[in-house]
Amino acid sequence: MQDLMEQLSQDLHAATTADQVEQIRIAYLGRKGTITTLAKNTDFSTLSPEEKKEFGQKLNDLKNRATTEINKAMESAKRSLLTKRKTREIDLTAPGNDRRLGTLHPITMTQMEIEDIFEGMGFSVLAGPEVESEYFCFEALNIPSDHPARDMQDTFWLKNNLVLRTHTSANQVRTLKRFGAPVRAIFPGRCFRYEAVDPSHENTFYQCEGLVVDENISVANLIAVMKTILSEVFRRDVKVRLRPGFFPFVEPGFELDLNCLLCGGKGCPTCGDGWIELIPCGLIHPEVLRHGGIDPEKYSGFAFGIGLTRLAMMKYGIRDIRYLNAGDLRFNEQFLPIF
Ligand code: DAH
């Protein structure tokens, strides 16, 4: 039995992992282990009662000592594994984890900047649904049923006559109904059109709509606000032109075009003829005010729809609209947040 104990000590000494120690435990104390089977392999008939008793005691003693040794070896094998792990954790020579800092998307940055400017002029910033009813998207805006915007070719129609809103103007009558007059608000957001995609057209893009309704609002107020916005956004002199434009929900309606900052007005794939239609606008049509529950005899107002995506392209010199939705981090990471 003494030999067995020595053999066990030697085996445990050579073991370096918890697995190896477990194998040794099985070899000695398992069901078919050397110690477990010791009693079975002994011929008790040759032993006197005293000898039997002594054998039993020695066997018990052996089992206890073997168990203690094995447990000790098991603990130290586990401890050395832990130490190894800890050492690895503080290995200063190991390469670090690459944690990439995100950046804001150029459209997000432009939107945040526009919101700041309008908030400074007392406008509220609102949001409306992207899935919109035909009523708010078209009917309430005086857009007749034979207008091309109502056609399947231009608009994503959903079930139950719902649409993906084709413009943020859809939020105009919602805002009038909710806040009444006087009101000053902008509502930036995503719009959708069933478009063939090219460098200047996307099926998904951003606008920032806004309106002011109060007593005695005129085209002069509209032009003053637009001028302030443009000078704050570009912080330099930019060339603009105002020309008549037709939209069923404004009367009179205008197109405020920006001389293209990408080509200096010479003409390029982004602008075409040197001018970018940046802010269509006008005085709100009396019919639209009525839909909003506002008396056109008492109140008037102006509305505008800034092409937020186009504005971001001009501001950051982006020549192809398709980069904006492509999700390519190499593109997105080029633009540093402005704050
Ligand atoms: N909703 C129009 C569009 O997407 C743009 C627009 C025109 C908005 C005139 C307005 C406006 O607020 O007054 O084409």
Tab-separated table of C-alpha atoms and ligand atoms in Angstrom:
chain	number	residue	atom	x	y	z
A	1	MET	CA	0.000	0.000	0.000
A	2	GLN	CA	2.903	2.297	0.693
A	3	ASP	CA	4.125	1.658	-2.858
A	4	LEU	CA	0.758	2.588	-4.252
A	5	MET	CA	0.791	5.884	-2.358
A	6	GLU	CA	4.259	6.690	-3.685
A	7	GLN	CA	3.222	5.831	-7.201
A	8	LEU	CA	0.204	8.124	-6.840
A	9	SER	CA	2.384	11.021	-5.604
A	10	GLN	CA	4.687	10.617	-8.578
A	11	ASP	CA	1.794	10.560	-11.034
A	12	LEU	CA	0.244	13.671	-9.492
A	13	HIS	CA	3.540	15.460	-9.617
A	14	ALA	CA	3.801	14.880	-13.359
A	15	ALA	CA	0.246	16.103	-13.990
A	16	THR	CA	-0.043	19.740	-15.087
A	17	THR	CA	-3.701	20.141	-15.990
A	18	ALA	CA	-6.975	19.538	-14.163
A	19	ASP	CA	-7.850	17.018	-16.870
A	20	GLN	CA	-4.755	14.981	-16.199
A	21	VAL	CA	-5.449	15.016	-12.436
A	22	GLU	CA	-8.992	13.792	-13.133
A	23	GLN	CA	-7.586	10.917	-15.208
A	24	ILE	CA	-5.392	9.948	-12.272
A	25	ARG	CA	-8.340	10.081	-9.878
A	26	ILE	CA	-10.215	7.666	-12.127
A	27	ALA	CA	-7.184	5.367	-12.387
A	28	TYR	CA	-6.866	5.083	-8.599
A	29	LEU	CA	-10.261	5.791	-7.057
A	30	GLY	CA	-12.678	5.247	-9.959
A	31	ARG	CA	-14.951	2.187	-10.054
A	32	LYS	CA	-12.191	0.072	-11.581
A	33	GLY	CA	-9.338	2.043	-9.961
A	34	THR	CA	-6.285	0.382	-8.402
A	35	ILE	CA	-7.251	1.349	-4.859
A	36	THR	CA	-10.950	0.596	-5.252
A	37	THR	CA	-10.250	-2.907	-6.514
A	38	LEU	CA	-7.581	-3.635	-3.885
A	39	ALA	CA	-10.042	-5.304	-1.507
A	40	LYS	CA	-11.548	-7.406	-4.315
A	41	ASN	CA	-8.148	-8.725	-5.353
A	42	THR	CA	-7.116	-9.727	-1.835
A	43	ASP	CA	-7.696	-13.286	-0.585
A	44	PHE	CA	-9.226	-12.726	2.853
A	45	SER	CA	-9.465	-16.479	3.640
A	46	THR	CA	-5.769	-16.568	4.509
A	47	LEU	CA	-6.100	-13.680	6.980
A	48	SER	CA	-6.874	-13.851	10.698
A	49	PRO	CA	-9.683	-11.603	12.071
A	50	GLU	CA	-7.051	-9.164	13.442
A	51	GLU	CA	-5.256	-9.076	10.095
A	52	LYS	CA	-8.578	-8.460	8.326
A	53	LYS	CA	-9.322	-5.570	10.637
A	54	GLU	CA	-5.866	-4.102	10.128
A	55	PHE	CA	-6.234	-4.449	6.361
A	56	GLY	CA	-9.552	-2.635	6.425
A	57	GLN	CA	-8.156	0.227	8.456
A	58	LYS	CA	-5.113	0.563	6.181
A	59	LEU	CA	-7.327	0.528	3.090
A	60	ASN	CA	-9.539	3.281	4.506
A	61	ASP	CA	-6.500	5.261	5.479
A	62	LEU	CA	-5.080	4.849	1.979
A	63	LYS	CA	-8.343	5.985	0.365
A	64	ASN	CA	-8.467	9.074	2.573
A	65	ARG	CA	-4.877	10.059	1.920
A	66	ALA	CA	-5.241	9.455	-1.816
A	67	THR	CA	-8.405	11.579	-1.913
A	68	THR	CA	-6.689	14.425	-0.039
A	69	GLU	CA	-3.653	14.354	-2.352
A	70	ILE	CA	-5.771	14.277	-5.490
A	71	ASN	CA	-7.940	17.176	-4.281
A	72	LYS	CA	-4.851	19.225	-3.508
A	73	ALA	CA	-3.384	18.520	-6.933
A	74	MET	CA	-6.704	19.425	-8.561
A	75	GLU	CA	-6.841	22.775	-6.780
A	76	SER	CA	-3.321	23.718	-7.679
A	77	ALA	CA	-3.890	22.747	-11.345
A	78	LYS	CA	-6.948	25.040	-11.434
A	79	ARG	CA	-5.085	27.853	-9.694
A	80	SER	CA	-2.242	27.739	-12.175
A	81	LEU	CA	-4.752	27.976	-15.022
A	82	LEU	CA	-6.200	31.107	-13.434
A	83	THR	CA	-2.776	32.619	-12.985
A	84	LYS	CA	-2.051	31.945	-16.629
A	85	ARG	CA	-5.269	33.694	-17.632
A	86	LYS	CA	-4.541	36.696	-15.414
A	87	THR	CA	-1.063	37.034	-16.788
A	88	ARG	CA	-2.499	37.097	-20.247
A	89	GLU	CA	-4.956	39.887	-19.262
A	90	ILE	CA	-2.196	42.239	-18.265
A	91	ASP	CA	0.146	41.411	-21.106
A	92	LEU	CA	1.191	44.907	-22.118
A	93	THR	CA	2.778	43.678	-25.302
A	94	ALA	CA	-0.483	42.193	-26.645
A	95	PRO	CA	-2.072	44.154	-29.504
A	96	GLY	CA	-4.932	46.371	-28.304
A	97	ASN	CA	-8.613	46.048	-29.178
A	98	ASP	CA	-9.599	48.274	-32.060
A	99	ARG	CA	-12.568	50.331	-30.870
A	100	ARG	CA	-13.758	52.506	-33.711
A	101	LEU	CA	-15.351	55.820	-32.844
A	102	GLY	CA	-18.446	56.511	-34.914
A	103	THR	CA	-19.027	59.698	-36.859
A	104	LEU	CA	-22.248	61.460	-37.716
A	105	HIS	CA	-23.688	61.094	-41.193
A	106	PRO	CA	-23.397	64.279	-43.298
A	107	ILE	CA	-27.189	64.491	-43.558
A	108	THR	CA	-27.541	64.193	-39.771
A	109	MET	CA	-24.987	66.967	-39.304
A	110	THR	CA	-26.757	69.210	-41.802
A	111	GLN	CA	-30.109	68.514	-40.171
A	112	MET	CA	-28.776	69.303	-36.693
A	113	GLU	CA	-27.315	72.551	-37.952
A	114	ILE	CA	-30.562	73.590	-39.662
A	115	GLU	CA	-32.536	72.751	-36.517
A	116	ASP	CA	-30.230	74.944	-34.438
A	117	ILE	CA	-30.646	77.874	-36.798
A	118	PHE	CA	-34.441	77.625	-36.880
A	119	GLU	CA	-34.687	77.112	-33.140
A	120	GLY	CA	-32.741	80.357	-32.777
A	121	MET	CA	-35.538	82.045	-34.734
A	122	GLY	CA	-38.264	80.652	-32.488
A	123	PHE	CA	-39.332	77.652	-34.601
A	124	SER	CA	-40.391	74.354	-33.023
A	125	VAL	CA	-38.872	71.169	-34.435
A	126	LEU	CA	-41.537	68.524	-35.120
A	127	ALA	CA	-41.724	65.068	-36.663
A	128	GLY	CA	-44.430	63.310	-38.655
A	129	PRO	CA	-45.028	59.751	-39.882
A	130	GLU	CA	-43.153	58.328	-42.864
A	131	VAL	CA	-46.093	56.081	-43.685
A	132	GLU	CA	-48.785	58.617	-44.460
A	133	SER	CA	-52.411	58.755	-45.517
A	134	GLU	CA	-53.380	59.869	-48.990
A	135	TYR	CA	-55.261	62.706	-47.303
A	136	PHE	CA	-52.305	64.379	-45.575
A	137	CYS	CA	-49.849	63.629	-48.378
A	138	PHE	CA	-52.035	64.891	-51.229
A	139	GLU	CA	-55.646	65.808	-50.624
A	140	ALA	CA	-55.146	68.258	-47.748
A	141	LEU	CA	-52.427	69.895	-49.833
A	142	ASN	CA	-54.799	70.641	-52.649
A	143	ILE	CA	-53.130	68.080	-54.921
A	144	PRO	CA	-55.858	66.876	-57.317
A	145	SER	CA	-56.337	63.209	-58.095
A	146	ASP	CA	-55.014	63.604	-61.652
A	147	HIS	CA	-51.712	65.036	-60.397
A	148	PRO	CA	-48.682	62.872	-61.376
A	149	ALA	CA	-47.659	62.574	-57.720
A	150	ARG	CA	-50.738	60.415	-57.224
A	151	ASP	CA	-49.601	58.092	-59.939
A	152	MET	CA	-48.077	54.672	-59.282
A	153	GLN	CA	-45.055	55.802	-61.276
A	154	ASP	CA	-43.975	58.364	-58.696
A	155	THR	CA	-45.207	57.106	-55.369
A	156	PHE	CA	-44.773	53.955	-53.285
A	157	TRP	CA	-48.328	52.919	-52.471
A	158	LEU	CA	-48.961	50.587	-49.553
A	159	LYS	CA	-52.100	48.658	-48.655
A	160	ASN	CA	-55.228	50.590	-47.586
A	161	ASN	CA	-54.262	53.614	-49.680
A	162	LEU	CA	-51.371	54.492	-47.399
A	163	VAL	CA	-48.206	55.858	-49.019
A	164	LEU	CA	-44.561	56.311	-48.135
A	165	ARG	CA	-44.680	60.089	-47.910
A	166	THR	CA	-43.325	61.710	-51.051
A	167	HIS	CA	-42.556	64.979	-49.269
A	168	THR	CA	-42.408	66.393	-45.747
A	169	SER	CA	-45.219	68.754	-46.797
A	170	ALA	CA	-47.458	65.904	-45.635
A	171	ASN	CA	-46.869	67.198	-42.138
A	172	GLN	CA	-48.189	70.722	-42.885
A	173	VAL	CA	-51.883	70.135	-42.253
A	174	ARG	CA	-51.105	67.791	-39.332
A	175	THR	CA	-49.182	70.682	-37.751
A	176	LEU	CA	-51.903	73.263	-38.449
A	177	LYS	CA	-54.589	70.989	-36.995
A	178	ARG	CA	-52.507	70.289	-33.921
A	179	PHE	CA	-51.171	73.748	-33.096
A	180	GLY	CA	-53.552	76.168	-34.793
A	181	ALA	CA	-52.356	79.734	-35.459
A	182	PRO	CA	-50.034	81.490	-34.917
A	183	VAL	CA	-47.414	78.773	-35.465
A	184	ARG	CA	-43.779	78.556	-36.488
A	185	ALA	CA	-42.331	75.081	-37.016
A	186	ILE	CA	-40.001	72.945	-39.085
A	187	PHE	CA	-40.301	69.213	-39.658
A	188	PRO	CA	-37.230	67.541	-41.134
A	189	GLY	CA	-37.503	63.947	-42.294
A	190	ARG	CA	-37.147	61.162	-44.795
A	191	CYS	CA	-39.171	61.000	-48.000
A	192	PHE	CA	-39.588	58.338	-50.652
A	193	ARG	CA	-40.191	58.375	-54.383
A	194	TYR	CA	-40.351	55.684	-56.986
A	195	GLU	CA	-37.423	57.154	-58.928
A	196	ALA	CA	-34.796	55.860	-61.287
A	197	VAL	CA	-31.610	56.329	-59.267
A	198	ASP	CA	-28.769	58.432	-60.735
A	199	PRO	CA	-26.123	60.874	-59.381
A	200	SER	CA	-28.816	63.352	-58.372
A	201	HIS	CA	-31.898	61.152	-57.766
A	202	GLU	CA	-32.555	58.645	-54.992
A	203	ASN	CA	-35.671	56.760	-53.964
A	204	THR	CA	-34.986	57.791	-50.352
A	205	PHE	CA	-33.938	61.317	-49.422
A	206	TYR	CA	-34.382	64.019	-46.796
A	207	GLN	CA	-36.292	67.281	-46.782
A	208	CYS	CA	-36.790	69.909	-44.119
A	209	GLU	CA	-40.238	71.383	-44.373
A	210	GLY	CA	-41.252	74.465	-42.477
A	211	LEU	CA	-44.093	76.915	-42.119
A	212	VAL	CA	-45.046	80.160	-40.470
A	213	VAL	CA	-48.681	81.156	-39.999
A	214	ASP	CA	-49.655	84.429	-38.400
A	215	GLU	CA	-51.465	87.671	-39.194
A	216	ASN	CA	-50.036	89.687	-42.098
A	217	ILE	CA	-47.400	87.197	-43.275
A	218	SER	CA	-46.136	88.116	-46.734
A	219	VAL	CA	-43.546	87.135	-49.353
A	220	ALA	CA	-41.188	89.680	-47.716
A	221	ASN	CA	-41.156	87.554	-44.514
A	222	LEU	CA	-40.516	84.441	-46.576
A	223	ILE	CA	-37.549	85.961	-48.386
A	224	ALA	CA	-36.061	87.388	-45.164
A	225	VAL	CA	-36.147	83.966	-43.450
A	226	MET	CA	-34.666	82.172	-46.492
A	227	LYS	CA	-31.813	84.688	-46.725
A	228	THR	CA	-30.992	84.262	-43.033
A	229	ILE	CA	-30.969	80.474	-43.357
A	230	LEU	CA	-28.677	80.451	-46.376
A	231	SER	CA	-26.159	82.864	-44.904
A	232	GLU	CA	-26.054	80.867	-41.632
A	233	VAL	CA	-25.691	77.521	-43.386
A	234	PHE	CA	-22.982	78.484	-45.869
A	235	ARG	CA	-21.336	81.316	-43.902
A	236	ARG	CA	-20.265	82.890	-47.159
A	237	ASP	CA	-21.845	84.679	-50.076
A	238	VAL	CA	-23.754	82.289	-52.295
A	239	LYS	CA	-25.624	83.138	-55.474
A	240	VAL	CA	-29.341	82.402	-55.441
A	241	ARG	CA	-32.240	83.115	-57.762
A	242	LEU	CA	-35.948	83.222	-57.081
A	243	ARG	CA	-38.325	82.280	-59.863
A	244	PRO	CA	-41.972	81.396	-60.048
A	245	GLY	CA	-42.777	77.745	-59.413
A	246	PHE	CA	-46.057	75.855	-59.344
A	247	PHE	CA	-47.135	73.759	-56.378
A	248	PRO	CA	-50.842	73.252	-55.708
A	249	PHE	CA	-50.461	74.045	-51.999
A	250	VAL	CA	-48.927	77.513	-52.355
A	251	GLU	CA	-50.026	80.674	-54.137
A	252	PRO	CA	-47.832	82.342	-55.278
A	253	GLY	CA	-45.205	79.585	-55.436
A	254	PHE	CA	-41.451	79.989	-55.960
A	255	GLU	CA	-38.330	78.020	-56.661
A	256	LEU	CA	-35.308	79.251	-54.790
A	257	ASP	CA	-32.294	77.949	-56.701
A	258	LEU	CA	-28.696	77.894	-55.516
A	259	ASN	CA	-25.850	78.476	-57.932
A	260	CYS	CA	-24.120	75.071	-57.865
A	261	LEU	CA	-21.172	75.050	-55.455
A	262	LEU	CA	-19.702	71.915	-57.024
A	263	CYS	CA	-19.103	73.365	-60.489
A	264	GLY	CA	-19.350	77.107	-59.786
A	265	GLY	CA	-22.437	77.333	-61.969
A	266	LYS	CA	-20.865	75.924	-65.139
A	267	GLY	CA	-23.091	72.857	-65.121
A	268	CYS	CA	-22.258	69.323	-63.887
A	269	PRO	CA	-23.938	65.891	-63.529
A	270	THR	CA	-25.228	66.896	-60.081
A	271	CYS	CA	-26.915	70.181	-60.997
A	272	GLY	CA	-27.383	69.942	-64.752
A	273	ASP	CA	-27.512	73.587	-65.815
A	274	GLY	CA	-25.515	75.211	-62.991
A	275	TRP	CA	-28.485	75.759	-60.668
A	276	ILE	CA	-29.767	73.505	-57.886
A	277	GLU	CA	-33.436	73.662	-56.920
A	278	LEU	CA	-32.830	73.983	-53.216
A	279	ILE	CA	-35.854	75.553	-51.535
A	280	PRO	CA	-39.246	75.469	-53.218
A	281	CYS	CA	-41.566	77.722	-51.240
A	282	GLY	CA	-44.546	80.043	-51.332
A	283	LEU	CA	-47.499	81.535	-49.512
A	284	ILE	CA	-49.754	78.809	-48.125
A	285	HIS	CA	-52.860	78.252	-50.274
A	286	PRO	CA	-56.109	79.280	-48.474
A	287	GLU	CA	-57.488	75.780	-49.129
A	288	VAL	CA	-54.613	74.240	-47.152
A	289	LEU	CA	-55.205	76.635	-44.245
A	290	ARG	CA	-58.865	75.640	-44.291
A	291	HIS	CA	-57.946	71.938	-44.135
A	292	GLY	CA	-55.887	72.835	-41.063
A	293	GLY	CA	-58.884	74.533	-39.463
A	294	ILE	CA	-57.422	78.023	-39.884
A	295	ASP	CA	-59.369	81.032	-41.149
A	296	PRO	CA	-57.618	82.335	-44.324
A	297	GLU	CA	-59.384	85.689	-43.914
A	298	LYS	CA	-57.559	86.285	-40.659
A	299	TYR	CA	-54.285	84.425	-41.105
A	300	SER	CA	-51.749	83.945	-43.861
A	301	GLY	CA	-48.481	82.081	-43.946
A	302	PHE	CA	-45.539	80.801	-45.926
A	303	ALA	CA	-44.177	77.296	-46.338
A	304	PHE	CA	-40.932	75.936	-47.684
A	305	GLY	CA	-39.380	72.541	-48.343
A	306	ILE	CA	-35.604	72.615	-48.061
A	307	GLY	CA	-33.927	69.782	-49.944
A	308	LEU	CA	-31.885	68.578	-46.990
A	309	THR	CA	-30.064	65.912	-48.977
A	310	ARG	CA	-29.152	68.418	-51.679
A	311	LEU	CA	-28.064	70.913	-49.067
A	312	ALA	CA	-25.745	68.336	-47.459
A	313	MET	CA	-24.298	67.558	-50.894
A	314	MET	CA	-23.583	71.242	-51.560
A	315	LYS	CA	-22.187	71.837	-48.097
A	316	TYR	CA	-19.848	68.841	-48.062
A	317	GLY	CA	-19.009	68.717	-51.773
A	318	ILE	CA	-20.668	65.326	-52.379
A	319	ARG	CA	-21.083	64.790	-56.102
A	320	ASP	CA	-23.155	61.623	-56.143
A	321	ILE	CA	-26.320	61.235	-54.061
A	322	ARG	CA	-25.917	57.445	-54.068
A	323	TYR	CA	-23.019	57.601	-51.601
A	324	LEU	CA	-25.367	58.891	-48.911
A	325	ASN	CA	-27.433	55.713	-48.566
A	326	ALA	CA	-24.742	53.240	-49.567
A	327	GLY	CA	-23.632	52.542	-45.989
A	328	ASP	CA	-19.946	52.483	-46.938
A	329	LEU	CA	-18.023	53.468	-43.796
A	330	ARG	CA	-15.073	54.713	-45.868
A	331	PHE	CA	-17.406	57.406	-47.186
A	332	ASN	CA	-19.192	58.179	-43.911
A	333	GLU	CA	-16.012	58.503	-41.875
A	334	GLN	CA	-14.692	61.393	-43.930
A	335	PHE	CA	-17.055	63.883	-42.326
A	336	LEU	CA	-16.166	65.194	-38.914
A	337	PRO	CA	-18.929	66.293	-36.570
A	338	ILE	CA	-19.208	70.054	-36.359
A	339	PHE	CA	-19.315	70.265	-32.566
B	1	DAH	N1	-43.259	69.351	-51.291
B	1	DAH	C1	-42.634	69.872	-52.472
B	1	DAH	C2	-41.824	68.781	-53.149
B	1	DAH	O1	-41.385	67.870	-52.506
B	1	DAH	C3	-41.712	71.005	-52.160
B	1	DAH	C4	-42.388	72.253	-51.632
B	1	DAH	C5	-42.804	73.215	-52.498
B	1	DAH	C6	-42.593	72.422	-50.267
B	1	DAH	C7	-43.379	74.385	-52.071
B	1	DAH	C8	-43.221	73.590	-49.809
B	1	DAH	C9	-43.589	74.554	-50.720
B	1	DAH	O2	-43.435	73.819	-48.511
B	1	DAH	O3	-44.159	75.701	-50.244
B	1	DAH	O4	-41.614	68.845	-54.320
